[in-house]
Coordinates of C-alpha atoms in Angstrom, one line a residue:
Chain F
X1128 CA 21.0 -19.8 -10.6
X1129 CA 24.3 -21.9 -10.1
X1130 CA 24.6 -25.6 -11.9
X1131 CA 24.9 -26.5 -8.4
X1132 CA 22.5 -24.7 -6.7
X1133 CA 19.6 -26.1 -9.4
X1134 CA 21.5 -29.7 -8.4
X1135 CA 20.5 -29.1 -5.0
X1136 CA 17.5 -27.2 -5.3
X1137 CA 16.0 -30.6 -7.6
X1138 CA 17.6 -33.0 -5.1
X1139 CA 15.7 -31.6 -1.8
X1140 CA 12.6 -30.7 -3.8
X1141 CA 12.6 -35.5 -4.2
X1142 CA 14.1 -36.2 -0.4
X1143 CA 11.1 -33.3 0.5
X1144 CA 8.3 -35.3 -1.9
X1145 CA 9.3 -38.6 -0.3
X1146 CA 9.3 -37.0 2.8
X1147 CA 5.8 -35.7 3.2
X1148 CA 4.3 -38.9 1.5
X1149 CA 5.8 -41.3 4.7
X1150 CA 5.2 -38.7 6.7
X1151 CA 1.2 -39.4 5.0
X1152 CA 0.8 -42.7 5.7
X1153 CA 2.7 -41.9 8.9
X1154 CA -0.2 -40.4 9.1
X1155 CA -3.1 -42.8 7.9
X1156 CA -1.1 -46.5 9.4
X1157 CA -1.6 -44.8 13.4
X1158 CA -5.7 -45.0 13.0
X1159 CA -5.2 -48.2 10.2
X1160 CA -2.5 -49.7 11.9
X1161 CA -3.2 -53.1 10.1
X1162 CA -3.4 -51.9 6.6
X1163 CA -1.6 -53.9 4.5
X1164 CA -1.3 -51.6 1.3
X1165 CA 0.1 -48.7 3.6
X1166 CA 2.3 -51.1 4.6
X1167 CA 3.8 -51.6 1.9
X1168 CA 3.7 -48.6 0.7
X1169 CA 5.4 -46.4 4.2
X1170 CA 7.9 -49.5 3.4
X1171 CA 9.4 -48.7 0.1
X1172 CA 9.0 -44.9 0.2
X1173 CA 11.1 -44.9 3.4
X1174 CA 13.8 -47.0 2.0
X1175 CA 14.1 -44.1 -0.5
X1176 CA 13.7 -40.9 1.2
X1177 CA 16.1 -43.0 3.2
X1178 CA 18.3 -43.8 0.1
X1179 CA 17.5 -39.7 -0.8
X1180 CA 19.1 -37.9 2.1
X1181 CA 22.0 -39.9 2.6
X1182 CA 22.7 -38.2 -1.3
X1183 CA 21.9 -35.3 0.0
X1184 CA 23.6 -35.0 2.8
X1185 CA 27.3 -36.6 1.4
X1186 CA 26.8 -33.6 -2.0
X1187 CA 25.7 -30.8 0.0
X1188 CA 25.6 -31.3 4.1
X1189 CA 23.8 -32.6 7.2
X1190 CA 19.7 -32.3 7.2
X1191 CA 20.0 -32.8 11.2
X1192 CA 23.0 -32.2 13.3
X1193 CA 23.9 -36.0 13.7
X1194 CA 24.8 -36.1 10.7
X1195 CA 28.2 -34.1 10.5
X1196 CA 31.2 -36.6 10.3
X1197 CA 33.6 -33.8 9.1
X1198 CA 37.1 -34.3 12.2
X1199 CA 37.6 -31.5 9.9
X1200 CA 35.3 -28.4 10.5
X1201 CA 31.7 -28.4 12.4
X1202 CA 29.9 -28.0 9.7
X1203 CA 26.3 -27.8 10.8
X1204 CA 26.1 -24.1 11.1
X1205 CA 26.8 -23.5 8.1
X1206 CA 24.0 -21.6 5.7
X1207 CA 21.7 -21.9 4.0
X1208 CA 18.9 -22.6 6.4
X1209 CA 15.5 -23.7 5.2
X1210 CA 14.6 -19.7 5.7
X1211 CA 17.1 -18.4 3.5
X1212 CA 16.2 -18.4 0.1
Chain B
X627 CA 11.1 -29.0 10.1
X628 CA 10.9 -31.0 13.0
X629 CA 10.7 -35.2 13.6
X630 CA 9.3 -36.7 17.0
X631 CA 12.2 -39.1 18.5
X632 CA 10.2 -41.4 21.2
X633 CA 12.7 -40.4 24.0
X634 CA 13.4 -38.9 27.2
X635 CA 16.3 -36.8 27.4
X636 CA 16.6 -37.9 31.0
X637 CA 15.6 -40.9 32.1
X638 CA 12.1 -39.7 34.8
X639 CA 10.9 -42.3 37.2
X640 CA 8.1 -41.5 39.8
X641 CA 7.5 -43.9 42.6
X642 CA 5.0 -41.0 45.3
X643 CA 2.6 -38.2 44.1
X644 CA 2.8 -36.1 44.9
X645 CA 0.4 -33.1 43.4
X646 CA 1.6 -29.6 45.5
X647 CA 4.5 -30.7 43.4
X648 CA 3.0 -31.2 40.3
X649 CA 1.7 -27.3 40.9
X650 CA 4.5 -26.2 41.8
X651 CA 7.5 -27.8 39.0
X652 CA 4.4 -26.8 36.1
X653 CA 5.5 -23.5 36.2
X654 CA 8.3 -24.7 33.9
X655 CA 5.8 -25.4 31.3
X656 CA 3.9 -23.3 31.2
X657 CA 5.5 -19.9 33.4
X658 CA 7.0 -16.8 33.2
X659 CA 10.1 -18.5 32.2
X660 CA 9.3 -21.9 31.9
X661 CA 10.5 -24.0 28.3
X662 CA 7.4 -23.0 26.0
X663 CA 8.7 -19.2 26.6
X664 CA 12.1 -20.5 25.9
X665 CA 11.8 -22.6 22.9
X666 CA 9.7 -20.0 21.5
X667 CA 11.6 -17.0 21.9
X668 CA 13.6 -19.5 20.8
X669 CA 13.5 -20.5 17.3
X670 CA 11.8 -16.5 16.9
X671 CA 14.0 -14.7 17.6
X672 CA 16.3 -16.9 14.8
X673 CA 15.3 -15.1 11.6
X674 CA 16.2 -12.2 12.7
X675 CA 19.9 -13.8 13.3
X676 CA 22.9 -12.5 11.2
X677 CA 25.7 -14.6 11.4
X678 CA 25.5 -18.9 11.5
X679 CA 26.7 -19.2 14.7
X680 CA 23.6 -17.2 16.4
X681 CA 21.4 -18.8 13.6
X682 CA 22.8 -22.8 14.3
X683 CA 22.7 -21.7 18.9
X684 CA 18.9 -20.6 18.9
X685 CA 17.6 -23.3 16.1
X686 CA 19.8 -25.9 19.1
X687 CA 18.7 -24.2 22.0
X688 CA 14.5 -23.9 20.7
X689 CA 14.8 -27.6 20.2
X690 CA 16.4 -29.1 23.2
X691 CA 14.3 -26.6 24.6
X692 CA 11.2 -29.1 23.6
X693 CA 13.3 -31.7 24.5
X694 CA 12.5 -30.1 28.0
X695 CA 8.8 -29.0 27.8
X696 CA 8.4 -32.8 27.3
X697 CA 10.1 -33.7 30.4
X698 CA 8.2 -31.0 32.4
X699 CA 4.7 -32.3 31.5
X700 CA 6.7 -36.3 32.2
X701 CA 7.0 -34.7 35.9
X702 CA 3.7 -33.4 36.3
X703 CA 1.5 -35.5 34.8
X704 CA 3.6 -38.8 36.8
X705 CA 3.4 -36.6 40.1
X706 CA -0.1 -36.6 39.5
X707 CA -0.9 -39.4 37.3
X708 CA -1.8 -41.7 40.7
X709 CA -2.3 -39.3 43.7
X710 CA -6.2 -39.6 45.3
X711 CA -8.7 -37.6 45.1
X712 CA -7.7 -36.9 49.1
X713 CA -4.3 -35.8 48.4
X714 CA -5.9 -33.7 45.6
X715 CA -8.5 -32.1 47.1
X716 CA -5.5 -30.9 50.4
X717 CA -3.3 -30.1 48.2
X718 CA -2.9 -26.5 46.0
X719 CA -3.1 -28.1 43.0
X720 CA -6.6 -28.1 44.1
X721 CA -7.7 -26.0 41.8
X722 CA -5.7 -26.3 38.9
X723 CA -7.7 -29.8 39.0
X724 CA -11.5 -28.1 38.4
X725 CA -9.8 -26.1 35.7
X726 CA -8.1 -29.7 33.3
X727 CA -8.9 -32.7 35.7
X728 CA -4.7 -34.2 34.8
X729 CA -4.0 -33.3 32.6
X730 CA -0.7 -31.2 31.1
X731 CA -2.2 -27.6 30.3
X732 CA 0.6 -24.6 29.9
X733 CA 0.4 -22.4 33.1
X734 CA 2.2 -20.9 36.1
X735 CA 2.5 -21.4 39.3
X736 CA 0.8 -18.6 40.2
X737 CA -2.4 -20.0 37.5
X738 CA -1.5 -17.2 35.2
X739 CA -2.2 -19.2 31.8
X740 CA 1.5 -19.7 29.0
X741 CA 1.5 -15.3 27.4
X742 CA 4.0 -14.9 24.9
X743 CA 4.4 -11.7 26.5
X744 CA 6.8 -12.8 28.8
X745 CA 9.3 -12.3 26.3
X746 CA 11.0 -10.6 23.3
X747 CA 11.9 -10.4 19.1
X748 CA 13.0 -7.6 19.0
X749 CA 15.1 -8.6 15.6
X750 CA 18.4 -6.6 17.3
X751 CA 20.5 -9.8 17.5
X752 CA 22.3 -7.9 20.5
X753 CA 18.6 -6.9 22.5
X754 CA 17.7 -10.7 21.3
X755 CA 20.8 -12.7 22.4
X756 CA 21.1 -10.4 25.7
X757 CA 17.2 -11.8 26.6
X758 CA 18.0 -15.3 26.3
X759 CA 21.2 -14.4 28.8
X760 CA 18.5 -13.1 31.5
X761 CA 16.0 -16.1 31.1
X762 CA 18.5 -18.9 31.2
X763 CA 19.5 -17.3 34.5
X764 CA 15.7 -16.9 35.4
X765 CA 14.6 -20.6 34.3
X766 CA 18.3 -21.4 36.1
X767 CA 17.0 -19.9 39.6
X768 CA 13.3 -21.5 39.3
X769 CA 15.0 -25.1 39.4
X770 CA 16.6 -23.4 42.2
X771 CA 13.4 -22.4 44.0
X772 CA 11.9 -25.4 43.1
X773 CA 14.4 -27.6 44.5
X774 CA 14.6 -25.5 47.3
X775 CA 10.9 -26.9 48.0
X776 CA 10.6 -30.2 46.7
X777 CA 11.9 -32.9 48.9
X778 CA 11.9 -35.7 45.7
X779 CA 15.6 -36.8 44.9
X780 CA 13.3 -38.9 42.1
X781 CA 11.8 -35.7 41.3
X782 CA 15.1 -33.5 42.6
X783 CA 17.9 -35.5 40.2
X784 CA 15.6 -34.7 36.5
X785 CA 15.2 -30.7 38.2
X786 CA 18.9 -30.4 38.8
X787 CA 19.6 -32.0 35.2
X788 CA 17.4 -28.9 33.3
X789 CA 18.9 -26.4 35.8
X790 CA 22.3 -27.4 34.2
X791 CA 21.1 -27.5 31.0
X792 CA 20.1 -23.4 31.3
X793 CA 23.4 -22.8 32.8
X794 CA 25.2 -24.5 29.2
X795 CA 22.8 -22.9 27.7
X796 CA 23.3 -19.2 29.0
X797 CA 27.3 -20.2 28.4
X798 CA 26.9 -20.5 24.4
X799 CA 24.8 -17.4 24.3
X800 CA 26.9 -15.2 25.3
X801 CA 29.4 -16.8 23.2
X802 CA 27.2 -16.3 20.4
X803 CA 27.2 -13.2 21.2
X804 CA 31.0 -12.7 20.8
X805 CA 30.8 -14.0 17.9
X806 CA 27.8 -10.9 16.8
X807 CA 29.8 -8.1 18.4
X808 CA 33.4 -8.9 17.7
X809 CA 32.3 -8.4 14.1
X810 CA 30.8 -5.2 14.3
X811 CA 33.7 -4.4 16.2
X812 CA 36.3 -4.6 12.8
X813 CA 33.3 -3.5 11.1
X814 CA 31.9 -1.4 13.0
X815 CA 32.9 1.2 15.6
X816 CA 31.5 -0.4 19.3
X817 CA 33.7 -0.8 21.9
X818 CA 33.3 -3.9 23.9
X819 CA 35.0 -3.1 28.1
X820 CA 34.9 -7.1 30.0
X821 CA 33.9 -6.2 33.1
X822 CA 34.0 -9.0 34.3
X823 CA 35.1 -13.3 33.5
X824 CA 37.6 -14.2 30.5
X825 CA 37.3 -14.3 27.0
X826 CA 36.6 -17.9 25.7
X827 CA 39.6 -17.4 23.8
X828 CA 42.2 -17.6 26.2
X829 CA 40.1 -19.6 29.1
X830 CA 36.5 -20.1 29.7
X831 CA 35.1 -19.3 32.3
X832 CA 30.3 -19.1 32.9
X833 CA 30.1 -15.8 34.6
X834 CA 31.7 -13.1 31.7
X835 CA 29.9 -10.0 30.9
X836 CA 29.8 -8.0 27.6
X837 CA 29.3 -4.0 27.5
X838 CA 29.2 -2.2 24.2
X839 CA 29.9 1.1 23.9
X840 CA 28.3 2.2 19.6
X841 CA 30.5 5.3 20.0

């Protein structure tokens, strides 16, 4: 694996970790909407996930099509796709 | 992965209950050419696509079909929500009502439950993409049938929007086939004959058909 891909994979793993915690808190809060501790955790995790996402998109390309901002080329369709290893 | 967005792709605000019409429209939820089958077809077919244009278009159209699924179920919900027992009793929706009440369940207008046998995944990019062209036309024809039987302008505006999306998807799938077949043309020994329409590179036409002869 190239150093470039190693960095990409590591950053993606971090983002996936934060996104998962965010999702888990999302489900918990759906049934506990007044839980202050969970609300605080969700806020900080969501902010961290957003930062990691911005860093990933800037370095390695879009995760979602609305993050494609290049005026030269539509980079959304470029691989690798998530099912490709 | 997917994220839910709390909005419809196109606004829906039905003012008059019409269980009879709901019973027809539900076909685009769980029927043979409905949005559920469309989404599963495209999202399943993309794994065996060989180039990024096809992976991208199947992912994105398969995702948009999920938004259409939500629109069709919203129509069914709003058309039945305020229907009286009397209105339901005297409509073809009565049979559905016995099994599902005012819930939204994937069935065809004929009552047949949703079935993955309504679509295919062959693992062959050309075969799958040609099926996708047909699927878009069949869905468009179903929306045409609904428009012939519906006189509610609030419903028809939504159906016309969904119908138009089928036409756009058909156009994009046609272009995706060209991507695959053009690549084969260079790498392999395939001859493409245009029988109708025009090449998108020289002025697009929405109704082109590609015939491919493997020599």
